[in-house]
PDB file of C-alpha atoms in Angstrom:
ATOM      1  CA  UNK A  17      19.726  16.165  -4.692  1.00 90.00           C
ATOM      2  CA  UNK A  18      16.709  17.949  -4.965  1.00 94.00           C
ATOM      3  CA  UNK A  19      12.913  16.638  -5.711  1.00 96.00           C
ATOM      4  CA  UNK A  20      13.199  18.631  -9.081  1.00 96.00           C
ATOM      5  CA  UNK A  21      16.313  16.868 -10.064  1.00 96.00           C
ATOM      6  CA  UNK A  22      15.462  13.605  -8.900  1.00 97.00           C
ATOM      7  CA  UNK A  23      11.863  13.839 -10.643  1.00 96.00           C
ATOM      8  CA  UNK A  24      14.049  15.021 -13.945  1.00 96.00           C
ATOM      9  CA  UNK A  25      16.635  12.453 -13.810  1.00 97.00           C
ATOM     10  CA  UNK A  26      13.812   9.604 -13.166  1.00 97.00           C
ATOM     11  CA  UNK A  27      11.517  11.243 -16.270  1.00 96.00           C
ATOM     12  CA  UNK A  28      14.524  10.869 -18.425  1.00 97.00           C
ATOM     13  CA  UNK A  29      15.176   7.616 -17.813  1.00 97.00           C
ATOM     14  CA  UNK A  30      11.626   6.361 -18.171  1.00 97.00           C
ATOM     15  CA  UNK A  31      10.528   8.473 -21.607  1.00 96.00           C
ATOM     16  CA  UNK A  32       7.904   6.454 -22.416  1.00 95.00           C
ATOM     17  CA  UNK A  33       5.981   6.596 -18.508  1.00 94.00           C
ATOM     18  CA  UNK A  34       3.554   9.599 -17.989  1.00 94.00           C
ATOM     19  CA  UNK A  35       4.912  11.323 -14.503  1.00 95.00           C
ATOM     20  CA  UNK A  36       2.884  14.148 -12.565  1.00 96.00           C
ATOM     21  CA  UNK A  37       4.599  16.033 -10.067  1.00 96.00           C
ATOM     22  CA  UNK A  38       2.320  16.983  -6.913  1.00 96.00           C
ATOM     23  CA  UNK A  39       4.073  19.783  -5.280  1.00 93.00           C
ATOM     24  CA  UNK A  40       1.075  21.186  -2.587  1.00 92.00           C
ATOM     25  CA  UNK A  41       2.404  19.438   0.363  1.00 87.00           C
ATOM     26  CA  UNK A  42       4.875  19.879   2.609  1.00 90.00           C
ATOM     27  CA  UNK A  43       6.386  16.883   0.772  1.00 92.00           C
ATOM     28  CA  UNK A  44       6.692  17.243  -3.314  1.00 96.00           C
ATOM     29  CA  UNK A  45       5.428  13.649  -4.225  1.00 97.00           C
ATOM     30  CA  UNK A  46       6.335  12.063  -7.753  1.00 98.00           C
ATOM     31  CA  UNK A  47       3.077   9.701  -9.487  1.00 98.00           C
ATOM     32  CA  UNK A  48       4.362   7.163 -11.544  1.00 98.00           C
ATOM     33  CA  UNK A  49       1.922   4.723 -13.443  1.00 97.00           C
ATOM     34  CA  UNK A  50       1.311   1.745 -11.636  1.00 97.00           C
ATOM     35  CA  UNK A  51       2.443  -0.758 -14.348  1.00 96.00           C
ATOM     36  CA  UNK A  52       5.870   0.821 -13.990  1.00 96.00           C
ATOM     37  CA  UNK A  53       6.319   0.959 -10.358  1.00 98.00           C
ATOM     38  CA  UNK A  54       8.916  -1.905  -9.610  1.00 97.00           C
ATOM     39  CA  UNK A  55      11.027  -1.300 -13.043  1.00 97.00           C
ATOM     40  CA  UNK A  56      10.938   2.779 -11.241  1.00 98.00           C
ATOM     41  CA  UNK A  57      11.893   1.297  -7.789  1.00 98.00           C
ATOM     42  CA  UNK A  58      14.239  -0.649  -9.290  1.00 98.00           C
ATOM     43  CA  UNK A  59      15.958   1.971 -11.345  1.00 98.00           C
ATOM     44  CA  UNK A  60      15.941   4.613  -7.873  1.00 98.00           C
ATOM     45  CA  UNK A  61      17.560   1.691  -5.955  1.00 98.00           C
ATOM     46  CA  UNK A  62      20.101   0.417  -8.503  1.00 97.00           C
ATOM     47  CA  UNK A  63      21.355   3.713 -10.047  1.00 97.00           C
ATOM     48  CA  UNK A  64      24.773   5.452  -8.278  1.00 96.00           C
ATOM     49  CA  UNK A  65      23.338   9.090  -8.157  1.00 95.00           C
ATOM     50  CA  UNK A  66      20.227   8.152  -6.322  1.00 97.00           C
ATOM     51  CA  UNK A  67      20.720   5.098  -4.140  1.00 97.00           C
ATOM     52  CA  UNK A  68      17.503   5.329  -2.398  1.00 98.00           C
ATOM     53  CA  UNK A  69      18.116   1.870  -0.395  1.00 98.00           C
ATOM     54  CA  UNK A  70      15.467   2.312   2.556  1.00 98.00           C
ATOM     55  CA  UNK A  71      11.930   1.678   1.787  1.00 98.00           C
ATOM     56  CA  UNK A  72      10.671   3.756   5.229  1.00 97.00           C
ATOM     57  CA  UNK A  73       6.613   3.012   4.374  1.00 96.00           C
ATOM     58  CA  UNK A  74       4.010   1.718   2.110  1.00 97.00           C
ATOM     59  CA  UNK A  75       0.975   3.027   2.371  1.00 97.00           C
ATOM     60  CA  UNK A  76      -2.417   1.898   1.095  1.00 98.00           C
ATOM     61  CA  UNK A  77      -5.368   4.512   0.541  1.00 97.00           C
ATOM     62  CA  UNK A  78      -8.426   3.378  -0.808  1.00 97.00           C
ATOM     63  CA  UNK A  79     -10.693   6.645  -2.766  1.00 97.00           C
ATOM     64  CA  UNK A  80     -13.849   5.227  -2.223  1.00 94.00           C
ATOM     65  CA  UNK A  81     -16.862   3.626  -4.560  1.00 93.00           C
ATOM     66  CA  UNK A  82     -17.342   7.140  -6.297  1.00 94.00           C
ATOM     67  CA  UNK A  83     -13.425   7.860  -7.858  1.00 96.00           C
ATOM     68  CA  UNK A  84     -13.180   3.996  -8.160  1.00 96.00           C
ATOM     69  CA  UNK A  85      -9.796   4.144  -7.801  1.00 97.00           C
ATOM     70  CA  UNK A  86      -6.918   3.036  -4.746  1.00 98.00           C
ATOM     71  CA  UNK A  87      -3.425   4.635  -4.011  1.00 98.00           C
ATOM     72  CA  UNK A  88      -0.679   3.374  -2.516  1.00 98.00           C
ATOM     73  CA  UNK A  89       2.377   5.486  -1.099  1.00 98.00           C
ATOM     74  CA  UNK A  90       6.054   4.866  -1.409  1.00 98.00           C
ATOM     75  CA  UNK A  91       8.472   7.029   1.118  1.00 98.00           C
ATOM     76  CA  UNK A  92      11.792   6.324   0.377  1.00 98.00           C
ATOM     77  CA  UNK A  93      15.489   7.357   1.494  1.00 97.00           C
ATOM     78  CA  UNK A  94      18.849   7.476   0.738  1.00 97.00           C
ATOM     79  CA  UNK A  95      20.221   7.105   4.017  1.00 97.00           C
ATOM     80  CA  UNK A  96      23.898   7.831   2.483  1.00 96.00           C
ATOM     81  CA  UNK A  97      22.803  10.421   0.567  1.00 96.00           C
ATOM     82  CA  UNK A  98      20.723  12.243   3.064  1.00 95.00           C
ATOM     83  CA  UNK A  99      17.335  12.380   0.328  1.00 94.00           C
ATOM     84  CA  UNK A 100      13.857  12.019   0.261  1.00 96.00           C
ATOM     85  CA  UNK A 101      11.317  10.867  -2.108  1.00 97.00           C
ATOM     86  CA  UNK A 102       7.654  10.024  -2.150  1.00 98.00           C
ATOM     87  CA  UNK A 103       6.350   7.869  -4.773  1.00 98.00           C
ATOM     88  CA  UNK A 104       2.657   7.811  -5.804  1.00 98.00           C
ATOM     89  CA  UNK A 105       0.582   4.713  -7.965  1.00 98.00           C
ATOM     90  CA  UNK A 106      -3.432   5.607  -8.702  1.00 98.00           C
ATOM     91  CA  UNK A 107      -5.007   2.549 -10.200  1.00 98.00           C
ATOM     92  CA  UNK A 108      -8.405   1.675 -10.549  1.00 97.00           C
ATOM     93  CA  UNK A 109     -10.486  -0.237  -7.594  1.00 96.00           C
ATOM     94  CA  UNK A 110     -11.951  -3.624  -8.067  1.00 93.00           C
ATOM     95  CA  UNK A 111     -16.040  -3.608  -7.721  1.00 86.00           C
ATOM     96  CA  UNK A 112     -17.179  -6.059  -5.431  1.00 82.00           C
ATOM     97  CA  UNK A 113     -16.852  -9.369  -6.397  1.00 85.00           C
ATOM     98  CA  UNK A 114     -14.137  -9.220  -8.718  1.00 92.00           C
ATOM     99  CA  UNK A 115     -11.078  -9.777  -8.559  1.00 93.00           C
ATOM    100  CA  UNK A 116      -8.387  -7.396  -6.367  1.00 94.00           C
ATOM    101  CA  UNK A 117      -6.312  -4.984  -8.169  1.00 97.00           C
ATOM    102  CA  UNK A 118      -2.963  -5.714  -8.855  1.00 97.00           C
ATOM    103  CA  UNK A 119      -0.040  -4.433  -8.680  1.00 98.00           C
ATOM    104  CA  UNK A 120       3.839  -5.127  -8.968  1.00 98.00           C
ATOM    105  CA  UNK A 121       5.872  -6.015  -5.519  1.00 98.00           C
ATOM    106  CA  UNK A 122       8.803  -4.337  -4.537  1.00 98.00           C
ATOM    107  CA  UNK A 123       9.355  -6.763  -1.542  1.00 98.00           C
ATOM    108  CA  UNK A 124      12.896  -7.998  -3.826  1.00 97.00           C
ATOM    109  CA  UNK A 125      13.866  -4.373  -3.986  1.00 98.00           C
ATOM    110  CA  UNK A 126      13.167  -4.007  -0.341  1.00 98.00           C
ATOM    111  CA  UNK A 127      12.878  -6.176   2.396  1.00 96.00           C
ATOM    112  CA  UNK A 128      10.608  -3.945   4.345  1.00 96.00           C
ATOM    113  CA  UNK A 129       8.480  -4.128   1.457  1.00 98.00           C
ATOM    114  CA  UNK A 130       7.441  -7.492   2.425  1.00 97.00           C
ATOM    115  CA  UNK A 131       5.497  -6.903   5.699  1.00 97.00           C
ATOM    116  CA  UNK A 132       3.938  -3.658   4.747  1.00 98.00           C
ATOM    117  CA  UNK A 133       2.684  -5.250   1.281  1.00 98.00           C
ATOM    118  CA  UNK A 134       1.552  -7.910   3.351  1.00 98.00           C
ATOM    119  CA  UNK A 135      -0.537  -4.998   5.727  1.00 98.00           C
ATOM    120  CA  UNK A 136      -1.772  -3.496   2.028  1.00 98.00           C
ATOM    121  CA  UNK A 137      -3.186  -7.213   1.467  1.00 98.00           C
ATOM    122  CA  UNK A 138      -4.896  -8.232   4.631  1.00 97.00           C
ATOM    123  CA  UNK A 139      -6.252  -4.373   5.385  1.00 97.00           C
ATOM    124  CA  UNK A 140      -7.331  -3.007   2.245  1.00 97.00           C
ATOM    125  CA  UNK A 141      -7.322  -5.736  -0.655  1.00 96.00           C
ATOM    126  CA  UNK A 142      -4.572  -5.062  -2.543  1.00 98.00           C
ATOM    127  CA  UNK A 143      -2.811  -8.353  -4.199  1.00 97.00           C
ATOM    128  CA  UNK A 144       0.664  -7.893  -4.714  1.00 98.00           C
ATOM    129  CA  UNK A 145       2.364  -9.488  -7.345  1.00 97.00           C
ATOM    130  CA  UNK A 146       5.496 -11.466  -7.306  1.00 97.00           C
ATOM    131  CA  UNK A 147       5.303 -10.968  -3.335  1.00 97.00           C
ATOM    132  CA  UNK A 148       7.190 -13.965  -1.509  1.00 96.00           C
ATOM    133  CA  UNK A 149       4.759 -14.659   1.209  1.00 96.00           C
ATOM    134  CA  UNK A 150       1.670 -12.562   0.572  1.00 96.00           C
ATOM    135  CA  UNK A 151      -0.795 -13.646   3.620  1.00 95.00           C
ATOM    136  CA  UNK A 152      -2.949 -12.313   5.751  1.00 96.00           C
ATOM    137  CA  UNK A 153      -0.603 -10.610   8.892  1.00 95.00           C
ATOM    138  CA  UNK A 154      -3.172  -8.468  11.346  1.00 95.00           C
ATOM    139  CA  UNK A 155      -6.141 -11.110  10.665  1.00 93.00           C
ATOM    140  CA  UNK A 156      -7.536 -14.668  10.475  1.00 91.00           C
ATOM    141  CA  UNK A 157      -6.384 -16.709   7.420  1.00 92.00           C
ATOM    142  CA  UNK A 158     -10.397 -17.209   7.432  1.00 91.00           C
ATOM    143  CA  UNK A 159     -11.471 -13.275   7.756  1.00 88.00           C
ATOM    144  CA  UNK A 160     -13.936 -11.858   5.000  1.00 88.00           C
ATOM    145  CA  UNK A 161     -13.073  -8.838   3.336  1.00 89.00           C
ATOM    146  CA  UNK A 162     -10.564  -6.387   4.040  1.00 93.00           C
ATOM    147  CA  UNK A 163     -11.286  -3.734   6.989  1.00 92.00           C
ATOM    148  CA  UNK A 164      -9.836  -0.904   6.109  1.00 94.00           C
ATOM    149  CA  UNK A 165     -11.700  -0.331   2.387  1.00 94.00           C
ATOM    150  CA  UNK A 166     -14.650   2.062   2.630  1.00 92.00           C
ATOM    151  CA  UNK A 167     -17.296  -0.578   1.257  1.00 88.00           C
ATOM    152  CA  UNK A 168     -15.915  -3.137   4.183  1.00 87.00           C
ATOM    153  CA  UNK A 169     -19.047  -4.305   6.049  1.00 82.00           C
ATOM    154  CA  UNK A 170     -18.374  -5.319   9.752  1.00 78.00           C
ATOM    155  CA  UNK A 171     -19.839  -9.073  10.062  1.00 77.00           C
ATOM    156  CA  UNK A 172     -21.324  -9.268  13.538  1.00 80.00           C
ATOM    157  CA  UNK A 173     -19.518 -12.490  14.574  1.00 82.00           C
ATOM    158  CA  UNK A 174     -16.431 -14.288  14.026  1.00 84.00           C
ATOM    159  CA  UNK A 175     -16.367 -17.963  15.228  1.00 85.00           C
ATOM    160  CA  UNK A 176     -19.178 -17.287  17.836  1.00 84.00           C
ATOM    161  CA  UNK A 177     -17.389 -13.978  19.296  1.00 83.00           C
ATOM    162  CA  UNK A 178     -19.393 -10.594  18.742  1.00 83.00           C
ATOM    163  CA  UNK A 179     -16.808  -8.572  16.494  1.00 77.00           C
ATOM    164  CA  UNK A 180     -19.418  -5.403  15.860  1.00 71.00           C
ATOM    165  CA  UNK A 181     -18.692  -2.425  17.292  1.00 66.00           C
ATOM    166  CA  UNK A 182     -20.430   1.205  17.129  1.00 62.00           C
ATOM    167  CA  UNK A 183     -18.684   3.942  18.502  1.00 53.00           C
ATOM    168  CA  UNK A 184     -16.541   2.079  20.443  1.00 53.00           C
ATOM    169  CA  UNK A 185     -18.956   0.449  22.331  1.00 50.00           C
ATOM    170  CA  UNK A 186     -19.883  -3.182  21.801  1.00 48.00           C
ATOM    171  CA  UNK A 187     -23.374  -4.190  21.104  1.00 49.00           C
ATOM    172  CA  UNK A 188     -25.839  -4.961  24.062  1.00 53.00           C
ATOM    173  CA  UNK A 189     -26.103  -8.667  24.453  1.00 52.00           C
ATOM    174  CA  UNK A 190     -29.434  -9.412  25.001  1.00 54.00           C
ATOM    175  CA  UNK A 191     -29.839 -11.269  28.500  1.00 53.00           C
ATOM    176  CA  UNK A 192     -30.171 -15.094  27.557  1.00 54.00           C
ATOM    177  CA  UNK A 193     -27.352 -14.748  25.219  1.00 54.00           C
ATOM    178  CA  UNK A 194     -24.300 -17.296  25.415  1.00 53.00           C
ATOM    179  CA  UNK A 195     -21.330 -14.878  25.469  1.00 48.00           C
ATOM    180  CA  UNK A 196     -19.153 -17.700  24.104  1.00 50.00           C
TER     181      UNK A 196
END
């Protein structure tokens, strides 16, 4: 089946949701609204034609202060049908000190769902919804923030340890310094 058809036969099924093709890349990628994103997943898992039962990758982009808004990235498979598909959400960013976006897991569609939701969490902020076990995974229970958004600012030390790093290269310690 073909990314037209599949886009088609999703659009037809979900009237009432605004789609956007994105067809610039070397992969076509369908955008879906964000508050429909597990009923879509749901429907592209359940339904005979499509079967798209591997969730291959989540991904989490965050846009920055300036477009306010985050992304995340859904490439999925039919692994009996041989297709592709790459599902897009935009929604808007939190500002800093309120509360992290939110949007619907897919972790019950998809098992591997639940460890890279869990990565979308820890790295970038990103509370998902209805997700099982949603915890930290890379970091501390304890961390602050989440590394991987573009407003994350680097504390300098974590329980005593230096954590700051520029370039690669740790920070001088001045001579007296305890290292511990």
């Amino acid at each position: 089946m073909t990314f037209e058809e599949i886009s088609e036969l999703v659009s037809r099924h979900f009237p009432d949701k605004m789609m956007e093709t994105d067809i610039k890349g070397p992969q076509p990628i369908l955008i879906v609204p964000a508050d429909g994103i597990a009923e879509i997943c749901e429907f592209l898992y359940r339904d005979n034609r499509l079967f798209f039962d591997y969730l291959a990758c989540l991904t989490a982009l965050d846009n920055g202060v300036t477009l306010g808004t985050m992304e995340i990235i859904y490439n999925l498979t039919s692994i009996p049908f041989g297709h592709d598909l790459m599902l897009k959400i935009i929604f808007p960013r939190n500002a800093e000190g309120a509360p992290l976006p939110v949007v619907a897991s897919v972790a019950n569609i998809w098992r591997t769902a639940d460890w890279h939701e869990r990565e979308a969490y820890d790295l970038m902020g990103i509370h998902f919804n209805g997700h099982p076990d949603l915890r930290r995974i890379l970091l501390p229970e304890d961390w602050e923030g989440h590394p991987l958004r573009k407003d994350f600012s680097v504390q300098d030390r974590y329980h005593g340890i230096y954590v700051r790093y520029e370039d690669g290269v740790s920070e001088q310690l001045p001579a007296n310094e305890d290292r511990a």
